Short mmCIF file of C-alpha atoms in Angstrom, two decimals:
data_model
loop_
_atom_site.label_atom_id
_atom_site.label_comp_id
_atom_site.label_asym_id
_atom_site.label_seq_id
_atom_site.Cartn_x
_atom_site.Cartn_y
_atom_site.Cartn_z
CA MET A 1 53.06 107.73 -166.10
CA ASP A 2 56.48 108.29 -167.73
CA LEU A 3 56.09 107.88 -171.69
CA SER A 4 58.50 105.73 -173.78
CA GLU A 5 59.88 108.18 -176.24
CA THR A 6 61.01 104.47 -178.13
CA GLN A 7 57.54 103.03 -177.93
CA HIS A 8 54.48 103.54 -179.84
CA PRO A 9 51.86 105.47 -178.42
CA ILE A 10 49.37 102.48 -178.45
CA THR A 11 51.85 100.50 -176.75
CA CYS A 12 51.92 102.51 -173.98
CA TRP A 13 48.79 103.34 -173.50
CA ASN A 14 48.03 99.44 -174.14
CA GLN A 15 51.24 98.85 -171.37
CA TYR A 16 49.04 101.82 -168.42
CA LEU A 17 45.64 99.67 -168.69
CA ILE A 18 47.72 96.16 -168.71
CA ARG A 19 49.79 97.14 -165.39
CA SER A 20 46.75 99.93 -163.94
CA SER A 21 43.67 97.21 -164.44
CA LYS A 22 44.01 93.11 -162.83
CA VAL A 23 40.19 92.90 -165.44
CA TYR A 24 41.37 94.28 -168.48
CA ARG A 25 44.81 92.66 -167.96
CA GLU A 26 42.90 89.27 -168.07
CA LEU A 27 41.15 90.09 -171.41
CA ALA A 28 44.37 91.39 -172.76
CA GLU A 29 45.51 87.57 -172.44
CA LEU A 30 42.12 86.11 -173.44
CA ARG A 31 42.56 87.84 -176.49
CA ARG A 32 46.43 87.32 -177.62
CA GLN A 33 44.95 83.05 -176.67
CA GLY A 34 42.73 83.39 -179.42
CA TRP A 35 44.53 85.21 -181.65
CA GLN A 36 46.45 82.69 -182.08
CA ASN A 37 43.43 80.33 -181.98
CA SER A 38 42.93 79.26 -186.06
CA GLU A 39 38.95 77.43 -184.48
CA GLY A 40 38.37 80.65 -183.21
CA ASP A 41 39.16 82.58 -186.63
CA THR A 42 36.84 80.64 -188.35
CA HIS A 43 33.46 80.72 -184.87
CA PHE A 44 33.93 84.57 -186.34
CA ALA A 45 34.69 83.36 -189.74
CA ASN A 46 31.37 81.57 -190.10
CA GLN A 47 29.47 84.35 -188.03
CA ARG A 48 30.15 86.51 -190.80
CA GLN A 49 29.04 84.32 -193.54
CA ARG A 50 25.58 83.35 -192.10
CA ALA A 51 24.92 87.19 -190.91
CA ASP A 52 25.91 88.36 -195.30
CA ASN A 53 23.93 85.89 -196.07
CA ALA A 54 20.61 85.78 -193.65
CA THR A 55 17.84 83.94 -194.82
CA ALA A 56 14.51 86.12 -193.45
CA GLU A 57 13.61 83.94 -190.99
CA ALA A 58 17.55 84.67 -189.47
CA LYS A 59 16.91 88.47 -190.61
CA ALA A 60 13.67 88.26 -187.90
CA ARG A 61 15.48 86.65 -184.92
CA PHE A 62 18.52 89.46 -185.35
CA PHE A 63 15.19 91.86 -185.64
CA ARG A 64 13.64 90.54 -182.00
CA MET A 65 18.01 90.07 -181.03
CA MET A 66 18.07 93.90 -180.97
CA GLU A 67 15.11 94.21 -178.90
CA GLU A 68 16.42 91.71 -176.19
CA ILE A 69 19.49 93.92 -176.18
CA GLY A 70 17.81 96.77 -175.80
CA GLU A 71 15.20 95.06 -173.45
CA GLU A 72 18.04 94.97 -171.17
CA MET A 73 19.41 98.32 -171.83
CA ASN A 74 16.74 99.89 -170.56
CA SER A 75 16.82 97.74 -168.04
CA PHE A 76 20.44 98.23 -166.54
CA SER A 77 19.31 102.19 -167.49
CA SER A 78 16.38 103.33 -168.44
CA ILE A 79 17.88 105.13 -171.08
CA LEU A 80 15.15 104.38 -173.27
CA THR A 81 12.43 105.68 -171.14
CA LEU A 82 11.82 109.04 -171.70
CA ALA A 83 9.25 111.28 -171.14
CA ASN A 84 5.90 110.73 -168.56
CA PRO A 85 3.21 109.87 -171.28
CA THR A 86 1.16 112.52 -169.56
CA SER A 87 2.83 115.14 -170.78
CA TYR A 88 1.86 118.09 -173.58
CA LYS A 89 4.42 117.17 -175.98
CA PRO A 90 5.65 113.99 -176.65
CA SER A 91 8.66 112.84 -176.86
CA ARG A 92 11.52 113.45 -179.99
CA VAL A 93 13.67 109.73 -180.75
CA LEU A 94 16.48 109.89 -183.44
CA ASP A 95 17.81 105.68 -184.60
CA LEU A 96 20.40 106.97 -186.84
CA CYS A 97 21.48 103.50 -188.99
CA LEU A 98 17.52 102.29 -187.41
CA ALA A 99 17.75 99.06 -189.05
CA PRO A 100 16.46 96.75 -189.27
CA GLY A 101 14.98 98.41 -186.08
CA GLY A 102 14.98 96.12 -182.72
CA PHE A 103 16.08 100.24 -180.59
CA SER A 104 12.84 101.55 -182.45
CA SER A 105 10.78 99.07 -181.34
CA THR A 106 11.81 98.70 -178.33
CA VAL A 107 10.93 102.96 -178.44
CA LEU A 108 7.80 102.54 -179.23
CA ARG A 109 6.40 99.72 -176.69
CA LEU A 110 8.41 101.86 -173.66
CA ASN A 111 6.68 105.07 -174.59
CA PRO A 112 2.96 106.22 -176.15
CA GLY A 113 3.21 109.02 -178.53
CA ALA A 114 6.93 108.81 -178.87
CA ILE A 115 7.80 110.41 -182.54
CA ILE A 116 10.45 108.52 -184.16
CA ARG A 117 12.74 109.35 -186.59
CA GLY A 118 15.05 107.44 -188.78
CA THR A 119 17.40 106.94 -191.37
CA THR A 120 19.13 103.96 -192.39
CA LEU A 121 21.35 102.74 -195.52
CA PRO A 122 19.23 101.33 -198.42
CA PRO A 123 18.86 97.66 -198.36
CA SER A 124 20.17 98.25 -202.54
CA LEU A 125 23.12 99.13 -201.52
CA GLY A 126 24.46 96.99 -198.61
CA GLY A 127 21.87 98.27 -195.95
CA HIS A 128 19.53 95.75 -192.97
CA GLU A 129 15.88 95.34 -194.43
CA ILE A 130 13.34 97.09 -192.02
CA GLN A 131 11.81 94.79 -189.23
CA ILE A 132 9.70 97.24 -187.99
CA PRO A 133 5.81 95.79 -188.71
CA ALA A 134 3.67 97.75 -190.96
CA TRP A 135 6.10 100.58 -191.27
CA GLU A 136 5.73 102.35 -194.02
CA THR A 137 2.36 103.64 -192.89
CA HIS A 138 2.79 103.75 -188.87
CA PRO A 139 1.95 107.22 -187.42
CA ARG A 140 4.69 108.29 -185.04
CA LEU A 141 7.53 106.71 -186.71
CA ARG A 142 8.98 108.40 -190.23
CA ILE A 143 12.21 106.32 -192.21
CA LYS A 144 14.86 108.69 -194.55
CA PHE A 145 17.51 106.02 -196.37
CA CYS A 146 20.50 107.12 -196.94
CA ASP A 147 24.25 107.13 -196.81
CA ILE A 148 24.31 109.45 -193.62
CA THR A 149 28.82 109.39 -193.60
CA MET A 150 27.80 111.89 -197.09
CA ARG A 151 25.36 114.11 -196.04
CA ALA A 152 28.65 116.91 -196.46
CA GLY A 153 25.71 119.69 -195.46
CA GLU A 154 25.79 118.82 -192.19
CA MET A 155 29.65 119.06 -191.77
CA SER A 156 29.24 123.16 -193.04
CA LEU A 157 30.40 121.63 -196.49
CA GLU A 158 29.70 123.16 -200.04
CA PRO A 159 30.12 121.95 -203.09
CA ALA A 160 32.39 124.78 -203.90
CA MET A 161 35.68 123.38 -201.37
CA VAL A 162 34.57 119.43 -203.08
CA ARG A 163 36.94 119.17 -206.11
CA GLU A 164 35.86 118.16 -209.67
CA GLU A 165 37.91 114.77 -209.56
CA HIS A 166 36.28 113.93 -205.88
CA PRO A 167 34.92 110.40 -206.56
CA ASP A 168 32.72 110.64 -204.73
CA ARG A 169 31.16 114.07 -205.53
CA ILE A 170 27.74 113.57 -207.56
CA ASN A 171 27.31 111.05 -204.14
CA LEU A 172 27.42 114.16 -201.55
CA ASP A 173 24.43 116.17 -200.18
CA PHE A 174 24.53 119.51 -199.63
CA SER A 175 21.23 119.52 -197.90
CA THR A 176 21.37 120.69 -193.94
CA SER A 177 17.84 119.43 -193.62
CA LEU A 178 17.58 115.80 -192.80
CA PHE A 179 14.35 115.33 -193.12
CA ALA A 180 12.48 117.29 -195.64
CA GLY A 181 8.81 118.82 -194.73
CA GLU A 182 10.07 119.23 -191.94
CA LYS A 183 10.53 122.08 -188.94
CA ASP A 184 14.23 120.90 -187.67
CA GLU A 185 12.71 120.75 -184.41
CA PRO A 186 15.48 118.79 -181.35
CA PHE A 187 14.90 115.24 -179.98
CA ASP A 188 15.11 114.09 -176.73
CA LEU A 189 16.91 110.80 -176.96
CA VAL A 190 19.34 109.95 -180.33
CA ILE A 191 20.09 106.25 -180.92
CA CYS A 192 23.76 105.41 -183.30
CA ASP A 193 23.97 102.47 -184.16
CA GLY A 194 25.01 102.41 -187.27
CA GLN A 195 28.63 100.08 -188.16
CA VAL A 196 30.15 99.95 -191.47
CA LEU A 197 28.90 96.82 -193.62
CA ARG A 198 30.20 93.85 -195.50
CA THR A 199 27.92 93.93 -197.83
CA HIS A 200 27.94 97.77 -198.57
CA ALA A 201 32.18 97.61 -199.71
CA SER A 202 31.02 97.56 -203.33
CA ALA A 203 29.13 100.59 -202.94
CA ARG A 204 31.91 102.80 -201.58
CA ALA A 205 34.81 104.09 -203.79
CA GLU A 206 38.65 102.59 -202.99
CA TYR A 207 39.35 105.37 -200.81
CA ARG A 208 36.49 104.94 -197.76
CA GLU A 209 37.58 101.50 -197.12
CA HIS A 210 40.43 102.36 -194.11
CA ARG A 211 38.74 105.55 -193.45
CA GLU A 212 35.00 104.07 -193.50
CA ALA A 213 34.95 103.23 -189.93
CA SER A 214 35.87 107.05 -188.06
CA ARG A 215 33.56 107.98 -191.09
CA LEU A 216 30.71 106.74 -190.12
CA THR A 217 31.86 107.50 -186.40
CA LEU A 218 32.12 111.07 -186.92
CA SER A 219 28.66 111.19 -188.96
CA GLN A 220 26.96 109.96 -186.54
CA LEU A 221 28.31 111.85 -183.61
CA VAL A 222 28.46 115.60 -184.94
CA THR A 223 24.46 114.98 -186.58
CA SER A 224 23.34 113.38 -182.85
CA LEU A 225 24.97 116.23 -180.79
CA GLN A 226 22.86 119.27 -183.46
CA ARG A 227 19.86 117.59 -183.66
CA LEU A 228 20.23 117.43 -179.56
CA GLN A 229 21.34 120.81 -179.08
CA GLY A 230 17.23 122.12 -178.42
CA ALA A 231 16.90 119.45 -175.56
CA GLY A 232 19.17 121.29 -172.81
CA ASP A 233 21.02 120.60 -170.41
CA ASN A 234 19.11 117.29 -170.96
CA GLY A 235 19.43 115.27 -174.31
CA ARG A 236 20.72 111.35 -174.35
CA LEU A 237 22.51 109.33 -177.03
CA VAL A 238 22.83 105.63 -176.69
CA MET A 239 26.03 105.19 -179.02
CA LEU A 240 27.51 101.20 -179.98
CA LEU A 241 31.69 101.86 -180.22
CA HIS A 242 33.98 99.16 -180.62
CA LYS A 243 36.65 98.53 -177.12
CA PRO A 244 37.01 101.20 -174.67
CA ASP A 245 40.39 99.90 -174.21
CA ALA A 246 41.37 101.02 -177.80
CA LEU A 247 43.04 104.43 -177.60
CA ASP A 248 40.44 106.11 -180.23
CA THR A 249 37.38 104.75 -178.76
CA ALA A 250 39.30 105.82 -175.41
CA LEU A 251 40.04 109.73 -176.26
CA LEU A 252 35.86 110.02 -177.71
CA LEU A 253 34.76 109.40 -174.24
CA ARG A 254 36.75 111.56 -172.44
CA THR A 255 35.63 113.81 -175.02
CA LEU A 256 31.37 113.18 -174.22
CA SER A 257 32.44 112.91 -170.58
CA MET A 258 33.14 116.46 -171.37
CA PHE A 259 29.40 117.71 -171.55
CA ALA A 260 28.25 114.76 -170.14
CA GLN A 261 27.56 111.28 -167.69
CA LEU A 262 28.44 108.91 -168.56
CA ARG A 263 27.68 104.38 -168.85
CA LEU A 264 28.71 101.36 -170.57
CA PHE A 265 26.88 99.01 -170.88
CA LYS A 266 27.35 95.51 -172.98
CA PRO A 267 25.05 93.03 -172.41
CA ARG A 268 25.69 89.53 -171.18
CA ARG A 269 24.21 86.90 -173.48
CA LYS A 270 24.06 88.80 -177.18
CA HIS A 271 26.96 89.89 -178.62
CA ALA A 272 29.17 89.04 -175.38
CA LEU A 273 31.99 87.33 -177.15
CA ARG A 274 32.40 90.53 -179.40
CA SER A 275 34.13 93.41 -178.48
CA SER A 276 31.62 95.68 -178.85
CA PHE A 277 29.98 97.79 -176.04
CA TYR A 278 27.10 101.23 -176.05
CA VAL A 279 28.05 104.46 -174.98
CA LEU A 280 25.10 105.75 -172.39
CA ALA A 281 25.39 109.31 -172.12
CA THR A 282 22.73 111.23 -170.35
CA GLU A 283 22.47 115.30 -169.12
CA VAL A 284 23.92 116.36 -172.81
CA ARG A 285 24.66 119.69 -172.89
CA ALA A 286 25.03 120.12 -176.31
CA ASN A 287 25.11 123.83 -176.35
CA SER A 288 27.96 123.73 -174.17
CA ASP A 289 30.83 124.93 -175.02
CA GLU A 290 32.86 122.03 -174.36
CA ALA A 291 30.59 120.31 -177.12
CA ALA A 292 30.50 123.00 -179.94
CA ARG A 293 34.53 122.04 -179.73
CA ALA A 294 34.31 119.25 -179.71
CA ILE A 295 31.80 119.20 -182.75
CA SER A 296 33.52 121.64 -184.75
CA GLY A 297 36.89 119.25 -184.03
CA TRP A 298 34.41 116.07 -185.57
CA LYS A 299 33.67 118.09 -188.05
CA LYS A 300 37.67 118.91 -189.64
CA ASP A 301 38.55 115.24 -188.30
CA TRP A 302 35.06 114.06 -191.15
CA THR A 303 36.46 116.22 -194.03
CA VAL A 304 40.02 115.17 -193.96
CA ALA A 305 38.97 111.47 -194.17
CA THR A 306 36.78 112.13 -196.91
CA LEU A 307 38.37 115.12 -199.36
CA GLY A 308 42.46 114.67 -198.32
CA THR A 309 44.83 112.18 -200.15
CA ASP A 310 45.53 108.56 -197.50
CA GLU A 311 48.65 110.81 -196.78
CA GLU A 312 46.95 113.38 -195.53
CA TRP A 313 44.29 111.48 -193.35
CA LYS A 314 47.74 109.69 -191.72
CA ALA A 315 49.13 112.89 -191.29
CA HIS A 316 45.56 114.77 -189.72
CA ARG A 317 45.60 110.22 -187.50
CA ALA A 318 49.34 111.07 -186.21
CA GLU A 319 48.76 114.84 -185.35
CA ASN A 320 45.47 114.08 -183.04
CA VAL A 321 45.80 110.75 -181.57
CA PHE A 322 48.27 108.92 -182.49
CA LYS A 323 50.98 111.16 -180.22
CA LEU A 324 52.97 110.27 -177.39
CA ASP A 325 51.49 113.75 -175.74
CA VAL A 326 47.87 112.73 -176.80
CA VAL A 327 48.39 109.49 -174.89
CA GLN A 328 49.81 111.04 -171.68
CA LYS A 329 46.86 113.97 -171.60
CA LEU A 330 44.26 111.10 -171.73
CA VAL A 331 46.18 108.79 -168.63
CA THR A 332 46.35 111.77 -166.13
CA ASP A 333 42.97 113.39 -167.31
CA PHE A 334 41.23 109.85 -167.86
CA GLY A 335 43.05 106.92 -167.30
CA ARG A 336 41.33 106.40 -164.03
CA GLU A 337 38.16 107.03 -164.61
CA LEU A 338 38.25 105.57 -168.58
CA ILE A 339 38.92 102.25 -166.08
CA ARG A 340 36.48 102.31 -163.73
CA ILE A 341 33.63 102.14 -166.43
CA ALA A 342 34.99 100.59 -169.13
CA GLU A 343 36.30 97.22 -165.89
CA PRO A 344 32.29 95.50 -166.03
CA VAL A 345 32.01 95.87 -169.61
CA TRP A 346 35.99 93.39 -170.33
CA ASP A 347 34.68 91.55 -167.44
CA ILE A 348 31.28 90.65 -169.81
CA GLN A 349 33.73 89.84 -172.44
CA ALA A 350 36.27 87.92 -170.53
CA SER A 351 33.98 85.72 -168.98
CA ALA A 352 31.95 84.96 -172.66
CA LEU A 353 35.81 84.35 -173.90
CA LYS A 354 36.90 81.36 -171.64
CA ARG A 355 33.15 79.45 -172.57
CA ALA A 356 34.20 79.78 -176.49
CA PRO A 357 34.52 76.84 -177.73
CA PHE A 358 37.75 78.02 -179.19
CA LEU A 359 39.43 78.76 -176.11
CA ALA A 360 38.22 75.91 -173.53
CA LYS A 361 39.29 73.42 -175.54
CA ARG A 362 43.36 75.05 -175.30
CA ASP A 363 42.73 73.20 -170.74
CA LYS A 364 41.99 70.41 -171.98
#
């Protein structure tokens, strides 16, 4: 593919997808129509308002919805069904950003004997409440309340590497153990379902606002891969992402494909209008050279996103993401495969947009 040196790399990548995939071309047009429709803005604004001010009943519905998404995901892939329950060694699952707990609830039901460890943002900082019944005393479940993006020790940082005046210096956690008092045993499956919460905004330093989505993704990636390293070549990873067509996301999927088998899953009813989807990675070779290089790169990205200035973060992104030769290599190495695995996701969102009230009216 010849890329124009006068066009932005994102534009070039988007044009490649439009030319190469009829499914994506249709979705891109529907998205364009949605962006131009104020009723669509109102629809999603109302959803955000309800989510940020959820009643107890709404919180229970959200929990059940996440259970249903987990059930649909497992019907699609069996990724949440682990080792034979008669095995002498119980399966171990790490659920990052666990609350409200729908996925863990589904895993517990599907896998008698499985042990689950989870992390989640404290409700006092804007995190969701845990809805799993009697979770505090559940014999197979332990949950740590923390901001996973603050785990500097996970990123191989030491206190001396952080300047005294950094706004989050006192909030950074330099420990390397995730659960105090427990041996860091490997996990068979890691679930990464975190997303930046608006209810957490008041607790975040200003520098984080335009970097938080990247910091959260990077924190989950490093934590998960380092906890899968004892699972041989059979680790499993479930991760929430947005827009497989986004340049950042496509680059991440290419990286994961270098040491895992990938499938993309999007629920057909829940959140079908949104751009969210899950990457399901199996046969994760977390000890491979490719995984080691990825982890090293993600740690560097996180360090710049957390300790760097706005200018340093912008320059880092320009060098590693928003660059024509980066897009050229992505197209050459992974373009066709990305389209193959992403088209079902695009098709589900496109079908939902066609039915959306704020777009259906355009034909009347």
